[in-house]
Coordinates of C-alpha atoms (C1' of nucleotides) in Angstrom, one line a residue:
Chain A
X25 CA 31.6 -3.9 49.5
X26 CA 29.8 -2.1 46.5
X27 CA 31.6 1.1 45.9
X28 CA 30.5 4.0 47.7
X29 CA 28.9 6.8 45.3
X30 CA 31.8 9.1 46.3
X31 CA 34.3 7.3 44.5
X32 CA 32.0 6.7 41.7
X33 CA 34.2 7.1 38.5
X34 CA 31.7 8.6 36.0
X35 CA 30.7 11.5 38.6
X36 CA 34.0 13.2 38.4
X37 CA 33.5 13.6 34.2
X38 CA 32.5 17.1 33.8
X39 CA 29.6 16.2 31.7
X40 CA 27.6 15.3 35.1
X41 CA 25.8 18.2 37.1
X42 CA 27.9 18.0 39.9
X43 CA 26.1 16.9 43.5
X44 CA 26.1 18.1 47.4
X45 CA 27.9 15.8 49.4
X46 CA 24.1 15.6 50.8
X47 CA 23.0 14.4 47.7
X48 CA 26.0 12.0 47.2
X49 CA 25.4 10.4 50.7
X50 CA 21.4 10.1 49.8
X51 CA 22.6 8.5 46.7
X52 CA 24.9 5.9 48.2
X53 CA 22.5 4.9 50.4
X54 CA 20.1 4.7 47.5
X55 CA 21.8 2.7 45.7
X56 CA 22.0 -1.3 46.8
X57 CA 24.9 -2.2 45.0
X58 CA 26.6 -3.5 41.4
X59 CA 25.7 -5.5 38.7
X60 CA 28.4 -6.7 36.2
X61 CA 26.8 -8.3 33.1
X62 CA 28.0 -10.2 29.9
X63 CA 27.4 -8.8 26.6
X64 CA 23.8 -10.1 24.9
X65 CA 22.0 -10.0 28.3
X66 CA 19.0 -8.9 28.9
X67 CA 18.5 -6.6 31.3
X68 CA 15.0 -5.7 31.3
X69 CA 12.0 -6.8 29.6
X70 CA 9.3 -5.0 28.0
X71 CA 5.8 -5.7 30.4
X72 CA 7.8 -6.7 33.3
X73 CA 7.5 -4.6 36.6
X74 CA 11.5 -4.8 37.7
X75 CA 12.0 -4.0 41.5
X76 CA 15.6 -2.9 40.5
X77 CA 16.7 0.1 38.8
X78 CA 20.0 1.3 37.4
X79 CA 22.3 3.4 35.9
X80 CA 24.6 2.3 33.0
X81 CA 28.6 2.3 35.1
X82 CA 30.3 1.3 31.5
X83 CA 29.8 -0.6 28.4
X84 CA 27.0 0.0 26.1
X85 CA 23.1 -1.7 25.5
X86 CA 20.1 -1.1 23.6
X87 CA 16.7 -0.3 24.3
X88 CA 14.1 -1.8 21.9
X89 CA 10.1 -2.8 21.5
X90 CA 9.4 -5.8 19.9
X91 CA 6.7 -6.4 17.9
X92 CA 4.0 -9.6 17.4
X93 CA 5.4 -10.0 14.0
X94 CA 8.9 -10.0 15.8
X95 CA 10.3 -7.2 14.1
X96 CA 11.9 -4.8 16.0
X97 CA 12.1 -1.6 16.7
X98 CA 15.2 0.1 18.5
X99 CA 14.5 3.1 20.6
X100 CA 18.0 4.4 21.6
X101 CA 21.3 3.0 22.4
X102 CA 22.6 3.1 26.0
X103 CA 26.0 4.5 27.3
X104 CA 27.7 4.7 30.5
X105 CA 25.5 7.4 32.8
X106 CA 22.0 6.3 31.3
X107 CA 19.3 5.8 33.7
X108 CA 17.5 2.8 33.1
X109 CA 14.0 1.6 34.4
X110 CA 12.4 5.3 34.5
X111 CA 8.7 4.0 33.4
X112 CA 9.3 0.8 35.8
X113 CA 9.7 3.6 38.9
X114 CA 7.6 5.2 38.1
X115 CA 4.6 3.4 36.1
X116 CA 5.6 0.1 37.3
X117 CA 6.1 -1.2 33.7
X118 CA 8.4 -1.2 31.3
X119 CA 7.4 -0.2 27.9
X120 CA 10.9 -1.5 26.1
X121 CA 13.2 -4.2 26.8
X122 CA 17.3 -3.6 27.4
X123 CA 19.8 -5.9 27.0
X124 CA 23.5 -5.2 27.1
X125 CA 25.2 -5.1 23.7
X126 CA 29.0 -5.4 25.1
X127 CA 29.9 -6.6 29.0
X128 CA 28.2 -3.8 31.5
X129 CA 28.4 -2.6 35.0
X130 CA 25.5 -1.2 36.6
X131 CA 24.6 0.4 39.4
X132 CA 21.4 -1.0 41.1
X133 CA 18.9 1.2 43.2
X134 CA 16.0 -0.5 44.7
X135 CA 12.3 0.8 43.1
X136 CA 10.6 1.1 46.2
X137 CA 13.2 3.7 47.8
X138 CA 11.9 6.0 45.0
X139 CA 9.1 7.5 46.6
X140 CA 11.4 8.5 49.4
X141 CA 13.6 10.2 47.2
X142 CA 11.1 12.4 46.1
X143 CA 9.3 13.2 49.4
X144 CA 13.3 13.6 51.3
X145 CA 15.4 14.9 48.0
X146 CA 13.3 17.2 46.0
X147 CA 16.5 18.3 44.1
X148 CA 17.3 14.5 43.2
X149 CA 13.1 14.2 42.1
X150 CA 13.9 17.4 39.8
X151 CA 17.0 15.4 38.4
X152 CA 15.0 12.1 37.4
X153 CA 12.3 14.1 36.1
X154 CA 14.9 16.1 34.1
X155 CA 16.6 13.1 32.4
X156 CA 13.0 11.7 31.4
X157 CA 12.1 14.7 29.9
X158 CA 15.0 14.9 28.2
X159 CA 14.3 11.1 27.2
X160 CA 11.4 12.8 25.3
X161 CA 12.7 15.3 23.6
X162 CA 14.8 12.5 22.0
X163 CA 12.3 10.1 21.2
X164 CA 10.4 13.0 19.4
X165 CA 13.6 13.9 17.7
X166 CA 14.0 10.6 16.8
X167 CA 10.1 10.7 14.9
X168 CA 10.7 13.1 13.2
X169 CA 13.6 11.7 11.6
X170 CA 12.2 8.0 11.1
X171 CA 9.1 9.7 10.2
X172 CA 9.7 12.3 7.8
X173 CA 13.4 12.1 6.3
X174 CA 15.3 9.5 3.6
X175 CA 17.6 7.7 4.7
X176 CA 20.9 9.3 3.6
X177 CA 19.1 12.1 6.0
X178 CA 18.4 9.3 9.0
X179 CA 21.7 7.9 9.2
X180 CA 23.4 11.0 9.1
X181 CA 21.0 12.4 12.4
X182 CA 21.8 9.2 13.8
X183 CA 25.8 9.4 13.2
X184 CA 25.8 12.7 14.6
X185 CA 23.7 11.9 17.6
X186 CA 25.7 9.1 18.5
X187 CA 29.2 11.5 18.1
X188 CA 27.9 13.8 20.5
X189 CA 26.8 11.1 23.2
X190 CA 30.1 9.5 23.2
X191 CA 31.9 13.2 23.4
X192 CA 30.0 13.8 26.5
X193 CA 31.2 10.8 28.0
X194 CA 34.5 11.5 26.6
X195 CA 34.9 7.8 24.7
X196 CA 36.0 9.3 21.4
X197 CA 39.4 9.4 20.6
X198 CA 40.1 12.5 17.9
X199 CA 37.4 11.8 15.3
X200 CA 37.0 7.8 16.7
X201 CA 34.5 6.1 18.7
X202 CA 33.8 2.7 19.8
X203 CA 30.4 1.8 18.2
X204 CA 30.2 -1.9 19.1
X205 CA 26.5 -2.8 17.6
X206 CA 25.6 -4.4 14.6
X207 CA 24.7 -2.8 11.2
X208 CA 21.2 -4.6 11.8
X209 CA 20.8 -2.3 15.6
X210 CA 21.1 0.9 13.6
X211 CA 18.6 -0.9 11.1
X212 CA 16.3 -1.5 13.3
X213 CA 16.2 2.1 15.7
X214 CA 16.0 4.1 12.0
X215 CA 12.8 1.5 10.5
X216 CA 15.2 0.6 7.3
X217 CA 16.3 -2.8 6.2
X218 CA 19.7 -3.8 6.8
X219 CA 20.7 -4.2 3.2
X220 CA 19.3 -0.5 2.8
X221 CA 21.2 0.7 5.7
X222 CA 24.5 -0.7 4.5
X223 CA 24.0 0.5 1.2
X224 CA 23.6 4.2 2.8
X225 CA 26.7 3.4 5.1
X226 CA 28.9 2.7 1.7
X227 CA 27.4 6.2 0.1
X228 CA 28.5 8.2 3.3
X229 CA 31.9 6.3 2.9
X230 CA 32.6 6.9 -0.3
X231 CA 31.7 10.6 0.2
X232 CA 34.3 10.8 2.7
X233 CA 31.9 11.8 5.7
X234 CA 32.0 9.4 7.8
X235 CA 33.0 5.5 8.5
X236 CA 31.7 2.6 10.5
X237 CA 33.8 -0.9 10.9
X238 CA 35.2 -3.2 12.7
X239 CA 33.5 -1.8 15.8
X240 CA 34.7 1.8 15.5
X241 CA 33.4 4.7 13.9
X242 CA 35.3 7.1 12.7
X243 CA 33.9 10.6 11.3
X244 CA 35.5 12.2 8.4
X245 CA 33.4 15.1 8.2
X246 CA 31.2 15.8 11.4
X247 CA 30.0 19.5 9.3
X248 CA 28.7 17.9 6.3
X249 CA 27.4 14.7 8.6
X250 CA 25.7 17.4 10.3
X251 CA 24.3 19.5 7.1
X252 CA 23.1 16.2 5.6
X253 CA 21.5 15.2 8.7
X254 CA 19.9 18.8 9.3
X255 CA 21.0 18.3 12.9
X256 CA 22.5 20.9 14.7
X257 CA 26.4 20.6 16.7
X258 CA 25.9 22.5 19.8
X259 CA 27.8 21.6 23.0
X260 CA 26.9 19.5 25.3
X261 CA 24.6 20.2 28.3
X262 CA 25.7 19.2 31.5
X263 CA 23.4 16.6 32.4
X264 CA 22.3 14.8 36.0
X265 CA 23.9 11.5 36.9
X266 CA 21.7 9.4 39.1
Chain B
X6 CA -12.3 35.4 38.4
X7 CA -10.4 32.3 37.7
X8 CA -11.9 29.1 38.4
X9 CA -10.3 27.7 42.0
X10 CA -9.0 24.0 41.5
X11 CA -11.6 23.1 43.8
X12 CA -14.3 23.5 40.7
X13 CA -12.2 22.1 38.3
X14 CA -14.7 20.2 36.0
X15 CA -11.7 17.8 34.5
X16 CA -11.4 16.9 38.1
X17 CA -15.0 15.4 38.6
X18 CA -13.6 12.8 36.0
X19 CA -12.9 9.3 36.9
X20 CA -10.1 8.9 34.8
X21 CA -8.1 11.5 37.1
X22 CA -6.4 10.4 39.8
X23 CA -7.8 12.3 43.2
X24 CA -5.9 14.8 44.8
X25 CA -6.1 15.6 48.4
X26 CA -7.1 18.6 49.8
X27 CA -3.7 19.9 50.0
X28 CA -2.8 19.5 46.7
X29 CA -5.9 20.9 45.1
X30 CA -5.0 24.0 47.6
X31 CA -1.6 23.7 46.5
X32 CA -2.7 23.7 42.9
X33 CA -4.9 26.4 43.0
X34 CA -1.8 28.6 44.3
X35 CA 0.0 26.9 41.6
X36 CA -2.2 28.3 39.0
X37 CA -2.1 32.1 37.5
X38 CA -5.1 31.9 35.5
X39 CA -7.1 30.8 32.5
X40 CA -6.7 31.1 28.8
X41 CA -8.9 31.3 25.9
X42 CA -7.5 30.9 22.7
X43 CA -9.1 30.3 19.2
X44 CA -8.5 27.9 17.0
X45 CA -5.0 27.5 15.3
X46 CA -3.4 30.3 17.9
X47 CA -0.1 28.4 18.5
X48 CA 0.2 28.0 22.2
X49 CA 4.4 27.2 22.2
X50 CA 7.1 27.2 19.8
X51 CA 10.0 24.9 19.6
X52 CA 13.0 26.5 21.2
X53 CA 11.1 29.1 23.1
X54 CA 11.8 29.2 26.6
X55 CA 8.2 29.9 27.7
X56 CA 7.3 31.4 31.1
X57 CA 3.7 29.8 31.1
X58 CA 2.9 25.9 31.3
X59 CA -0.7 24.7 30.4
X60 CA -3.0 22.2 31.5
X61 CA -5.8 22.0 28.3
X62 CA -9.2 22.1 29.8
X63 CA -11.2 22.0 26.2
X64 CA -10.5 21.6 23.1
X65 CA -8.0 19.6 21.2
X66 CA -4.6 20.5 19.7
X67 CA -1.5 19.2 18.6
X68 CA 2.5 18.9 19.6
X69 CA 4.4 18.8 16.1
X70 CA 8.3 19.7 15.0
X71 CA 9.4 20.9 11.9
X72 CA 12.1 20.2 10.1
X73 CA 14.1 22.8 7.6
X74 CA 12.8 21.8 4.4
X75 CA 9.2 23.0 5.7
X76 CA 8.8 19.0 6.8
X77 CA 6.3 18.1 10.2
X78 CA 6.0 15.8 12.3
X79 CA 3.0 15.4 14.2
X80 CA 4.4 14.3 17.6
X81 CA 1.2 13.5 19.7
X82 CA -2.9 15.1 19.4
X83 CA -3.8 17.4 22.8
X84 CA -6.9 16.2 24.7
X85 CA -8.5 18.0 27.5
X86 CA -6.1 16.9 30.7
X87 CA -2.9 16.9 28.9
X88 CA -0.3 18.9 30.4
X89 CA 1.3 21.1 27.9
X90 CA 4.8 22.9 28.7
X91 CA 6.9 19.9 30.2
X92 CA 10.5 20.7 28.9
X93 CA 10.0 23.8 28.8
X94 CA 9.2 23.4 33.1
X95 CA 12.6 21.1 32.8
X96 CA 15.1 21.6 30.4
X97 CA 14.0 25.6 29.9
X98 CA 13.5 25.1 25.6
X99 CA 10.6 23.4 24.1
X100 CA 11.5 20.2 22.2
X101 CA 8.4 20.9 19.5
X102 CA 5.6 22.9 19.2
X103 CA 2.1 23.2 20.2
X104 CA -0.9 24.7 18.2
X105 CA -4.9 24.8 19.0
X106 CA -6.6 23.2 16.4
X107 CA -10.6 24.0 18.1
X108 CA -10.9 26.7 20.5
X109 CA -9.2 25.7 23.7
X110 CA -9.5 26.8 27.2
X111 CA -6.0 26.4 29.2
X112 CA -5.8 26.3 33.1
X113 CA -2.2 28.6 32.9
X114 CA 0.6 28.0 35.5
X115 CA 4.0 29.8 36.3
X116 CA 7.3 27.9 35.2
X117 CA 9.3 29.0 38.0
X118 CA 6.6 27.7 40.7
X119 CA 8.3 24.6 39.1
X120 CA 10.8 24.0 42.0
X121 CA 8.5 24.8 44.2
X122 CA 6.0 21.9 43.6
X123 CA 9.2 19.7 44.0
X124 CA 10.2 20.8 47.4
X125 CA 6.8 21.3 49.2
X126 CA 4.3 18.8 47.4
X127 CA 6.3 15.8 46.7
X128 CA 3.1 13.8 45.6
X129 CA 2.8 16.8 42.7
X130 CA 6.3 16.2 41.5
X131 CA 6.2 12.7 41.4
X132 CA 2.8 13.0 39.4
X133 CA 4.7 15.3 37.2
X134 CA 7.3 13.1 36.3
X135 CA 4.5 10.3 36.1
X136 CA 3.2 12.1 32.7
X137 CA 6.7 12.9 31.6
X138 CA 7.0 9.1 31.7
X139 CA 4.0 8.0 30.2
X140 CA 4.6 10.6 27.5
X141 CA 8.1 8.8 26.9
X142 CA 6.4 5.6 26.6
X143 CA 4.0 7.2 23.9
X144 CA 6.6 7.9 21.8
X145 CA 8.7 4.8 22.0
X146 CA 5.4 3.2 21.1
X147 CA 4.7 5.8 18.1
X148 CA 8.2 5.2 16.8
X149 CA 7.8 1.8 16.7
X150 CA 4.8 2.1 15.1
X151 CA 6.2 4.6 12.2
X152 CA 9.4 3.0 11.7
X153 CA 8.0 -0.9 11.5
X154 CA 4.3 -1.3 10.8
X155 CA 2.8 -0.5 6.8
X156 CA 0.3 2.5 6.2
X157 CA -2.7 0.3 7.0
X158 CA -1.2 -0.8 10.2
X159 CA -0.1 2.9 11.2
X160 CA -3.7 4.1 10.6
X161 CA -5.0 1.1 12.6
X162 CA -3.0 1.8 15.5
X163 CA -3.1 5.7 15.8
X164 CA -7.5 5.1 15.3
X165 CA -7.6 3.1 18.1
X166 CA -5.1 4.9 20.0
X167 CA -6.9 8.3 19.6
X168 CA -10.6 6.6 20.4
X169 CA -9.3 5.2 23.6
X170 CA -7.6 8.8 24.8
X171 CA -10.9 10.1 24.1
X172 CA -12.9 7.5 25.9
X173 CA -10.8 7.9 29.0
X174 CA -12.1 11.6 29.1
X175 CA -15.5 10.7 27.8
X176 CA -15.8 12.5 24.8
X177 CA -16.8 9.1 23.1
X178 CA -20.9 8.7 21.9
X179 CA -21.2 5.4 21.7
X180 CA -18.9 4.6 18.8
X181 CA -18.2 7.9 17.7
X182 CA -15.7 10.7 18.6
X183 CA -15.1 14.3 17.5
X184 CA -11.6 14.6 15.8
X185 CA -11.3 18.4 14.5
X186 CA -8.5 17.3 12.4
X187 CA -7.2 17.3 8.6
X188 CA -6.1 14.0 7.2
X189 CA -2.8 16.3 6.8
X190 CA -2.7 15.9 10.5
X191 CA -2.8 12.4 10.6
X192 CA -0.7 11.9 7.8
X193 CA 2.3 14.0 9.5
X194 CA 1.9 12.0 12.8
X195 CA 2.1 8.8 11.2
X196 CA 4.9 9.7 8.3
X197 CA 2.8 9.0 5.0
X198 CA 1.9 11.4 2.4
X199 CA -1.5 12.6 2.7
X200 CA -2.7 10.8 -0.5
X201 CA -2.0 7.6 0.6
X202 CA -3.3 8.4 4.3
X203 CA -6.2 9.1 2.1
X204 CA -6.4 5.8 0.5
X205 CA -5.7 3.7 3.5
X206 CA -8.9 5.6 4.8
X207 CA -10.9 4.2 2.3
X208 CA -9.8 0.9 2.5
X209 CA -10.5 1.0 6.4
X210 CA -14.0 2.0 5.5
X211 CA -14.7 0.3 2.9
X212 CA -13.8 -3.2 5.4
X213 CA -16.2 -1.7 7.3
X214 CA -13.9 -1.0 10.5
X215 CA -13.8 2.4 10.8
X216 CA -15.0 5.9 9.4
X217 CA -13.7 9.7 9.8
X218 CA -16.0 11.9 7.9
X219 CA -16.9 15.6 8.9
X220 CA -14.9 15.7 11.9
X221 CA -16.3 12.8 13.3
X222 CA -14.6 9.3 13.7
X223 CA -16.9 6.4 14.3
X224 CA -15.6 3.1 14.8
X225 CA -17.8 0.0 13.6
X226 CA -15.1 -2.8 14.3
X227 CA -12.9 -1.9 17.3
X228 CA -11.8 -5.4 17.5
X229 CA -10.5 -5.4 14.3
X230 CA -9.3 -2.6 13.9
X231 CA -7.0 -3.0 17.3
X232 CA -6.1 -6.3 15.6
X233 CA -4.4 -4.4 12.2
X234 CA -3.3 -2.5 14.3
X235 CA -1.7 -4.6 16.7
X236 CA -2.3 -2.8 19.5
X237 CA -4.4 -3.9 23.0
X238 CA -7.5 -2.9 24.2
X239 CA -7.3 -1.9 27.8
X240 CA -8.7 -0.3 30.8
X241 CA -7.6 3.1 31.3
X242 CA -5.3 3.6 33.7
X243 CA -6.1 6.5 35.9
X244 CA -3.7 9.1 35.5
X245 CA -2.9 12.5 37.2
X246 CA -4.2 15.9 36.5
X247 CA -1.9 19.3 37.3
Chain C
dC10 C1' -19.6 34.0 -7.1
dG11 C1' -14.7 33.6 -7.0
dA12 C1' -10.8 32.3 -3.8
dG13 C1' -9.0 29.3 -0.6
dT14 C1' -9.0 24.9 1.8
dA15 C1' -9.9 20.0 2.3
dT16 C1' -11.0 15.5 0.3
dT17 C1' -10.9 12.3 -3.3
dT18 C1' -9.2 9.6 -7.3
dG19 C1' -6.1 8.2 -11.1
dA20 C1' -1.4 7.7 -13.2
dT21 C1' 3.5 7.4 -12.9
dG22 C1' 8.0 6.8 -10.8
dC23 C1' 11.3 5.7 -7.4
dA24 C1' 13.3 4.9 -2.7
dG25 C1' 13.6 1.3 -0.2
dT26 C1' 12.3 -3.8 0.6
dT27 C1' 12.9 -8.4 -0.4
dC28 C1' 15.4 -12.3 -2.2
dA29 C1' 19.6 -14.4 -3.1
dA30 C1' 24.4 -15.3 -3.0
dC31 C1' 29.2 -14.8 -1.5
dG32 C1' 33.1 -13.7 1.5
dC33 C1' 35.2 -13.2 5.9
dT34 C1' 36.0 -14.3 10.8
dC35 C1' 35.7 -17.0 14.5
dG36 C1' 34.6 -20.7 17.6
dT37 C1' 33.9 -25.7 18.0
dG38 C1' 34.5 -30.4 17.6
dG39 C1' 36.3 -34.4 15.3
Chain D
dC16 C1' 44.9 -28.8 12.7
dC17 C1' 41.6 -28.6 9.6
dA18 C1' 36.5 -28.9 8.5
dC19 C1' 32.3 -27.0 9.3
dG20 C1' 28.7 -23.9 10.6
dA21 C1' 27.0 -19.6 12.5
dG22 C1' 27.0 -14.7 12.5
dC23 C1' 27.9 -10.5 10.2
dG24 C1' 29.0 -7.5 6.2
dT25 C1' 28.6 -6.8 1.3
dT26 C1' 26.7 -6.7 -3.3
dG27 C1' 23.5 -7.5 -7.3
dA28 C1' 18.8 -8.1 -9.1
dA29 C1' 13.9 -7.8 -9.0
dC30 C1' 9.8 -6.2 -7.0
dT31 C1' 6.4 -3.0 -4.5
dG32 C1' 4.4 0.2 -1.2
dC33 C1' 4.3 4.5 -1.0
dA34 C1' 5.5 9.3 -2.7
dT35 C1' 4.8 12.4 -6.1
dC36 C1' 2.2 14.6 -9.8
dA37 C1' -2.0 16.0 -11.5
dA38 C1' -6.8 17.2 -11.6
dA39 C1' -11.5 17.0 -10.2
dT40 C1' -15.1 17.7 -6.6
dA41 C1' -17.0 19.7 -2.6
dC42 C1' -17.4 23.2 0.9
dT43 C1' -16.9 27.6 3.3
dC44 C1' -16.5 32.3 3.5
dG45 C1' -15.9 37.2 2.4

DNA sequence: CGAGTATTTGATGCAGTTCAACGCTCGTGG
DNA sequence: CCACGAGCGTTGAACTGCATCAAATACTCG
């Protein structure tokens, strides 16, 4: 029924650590099937303890924390190869909701088959442990930059970052990507008000740098993006796929 | 010469998750030694690919990034039980950096026993990438904190969430705590200036909710202060130790 | 006792928030 | 087929929380 991991579209991108066939048959048996959702679903909720986990197939999502007050903070925006439920697998809580921004398919493990992928595929443990740690390193990236630069800076680090994930997934087209989210999303994961954000998005237009509308983002000038955004350009790190 | 596992005195404490007898053999393989190191000897720099990982035994200490313009971030403060050394075990490049601000005694490890601990002690790797996730979670939750909530808030939140780290390790007396560090530190971890991390200080005091004089915090209204701060007051969870 | 470091306090200015209003697009129902 | 409302982007104006500047106090240490 559910497509077998061997014809899984996103493994053959170069991007993605490439597997054994052992670890490819582990992971079709890991996995329990598909999931196609419409865009503005949730997908997970903060506090919940999810028996499912997956991995983004296509489309793009969000992961955020709300807060009492019901403002919102965005942690990171999903594209197609993210793992998703890592602190549910492992904790057995979420800390952050997901919901898909555009239609999704996902690939669905089951939670409890985790354990066994630890104590029977060591090299599949080191990959999951990889990608958190990786998950990290952004989140710290991404404090620094809420925490210490302006926003001219914050929106340029952001820009860039988001650049660079869609190259690795090849979904730019030249100097285009799709970036279907709302002006109020990229609000939200930088801790600026949307009137500020736009504001900053109309000074790194007129600058010629970079553009954002209609759903696509397009970047003028990925150097000085880059420069304003003290981030640096380097290429992509193959990365696991689970 | 170096302390076996088996005398571990972090061990003893009830907030660690047990380890069998295997795994404190396996540990005690695992480790290469101890380190002594005063205070403000950084321990790891951002970018270094560091041959050692770290398990803080005393002391306290402090994960930070800069940024070009001379800019910090204070990612997280280091309490005895934190593992120190996580990406660099991983991804082979530290993410930020990591000072001493006391002395500090470090239980030392060997980065390329890494793979090992995946292949032969599965319940040590899945431990391992139990902190990497609770780490993640941290930060999701700090960047929340610095991108949404005002000063007052942000002081609120990182008091409470320092006092409870320190309970779970029981370095509380009653309502006090020893926190060796500057309001600089504080400041940098929560993005405000210092003078207003200074002022926001006051005005905690002054309400009577909490007090950080001398190196010593003492909180008189942890009630309150986790309600400023909106944050929840619960049980420890029991986590591992490597 | 002078130099260096940390805390404290007052004064001033601005980056970013909040409030408000308008235009555009699209879906829905009368 | 048009009227209406909802959602999103855009822009102007006013306000404010926090940064920055400045300076005094306290403490430690060689």
């Amino acid at each position: 029924m559910t497509t077998p991991c061997t014809a899984c579209p996103l493994r053959k991108s170069s991007v993605f650590t490439p597997m054994t066939s052992d670890e490819v048959a582990f992971m079709t048996r890991f996995k329990t099937g598909e999931l196609a959702v419409d865009a503005g679903t949730p997908i997970m909720m903060e506090g919940a303890n999810s028996p499912q986990l997956f991995t983004a197939l296509s489309g793009m999502g969000l992961r955020y924390k709300t807060l009492q007050d019901g403002r919102r903070q965005v942690l990171n925006f999903i594209f197609p190869g993210d793992f998703i439920g890592m602190q549910a697998a492992l904790m057995g809580e979420m800390g952050h909701s997901v919901e898909a921004t555009t239609a999704m398919k996902l690939c669905v493990f089951r939670r409890s088959d985790v354990w066994n992928l630890f104590k029977t595929m060591p090299e599949r443990a080191f990959d999951l442990t990889w990608l958190a740690a990786v998950e990290e390193n952004f989140l710290g990236e991404a404090l620094a930059t809420v925490g210490q630069k302006p926003a001219l800076e914050r929106l340029s680090w952001a820009l860039v970052r988001l650049f660079k994930r869609a190259q690795a997934v090849a979904m730019t087209k030249g100097q285009s990507m799709p970036l279907p989210f709302r002006q109020q999303d990229l609000a939200d994961s930088l801790g600026l008000s949307l009137v500020h954000t736009n504001k900053t998005l109309a000074r790194l237009r007129e600058r010629q740098v970079a553009q954002w509308s209609d759903g696509v983002l397009r970047i003028s000038n990925l150097t000085e993006l880059a420069r304003i955004g003290d981030i640096d350009i380097e290429a992509p790190v193959t990365r696991p796929l689970m």
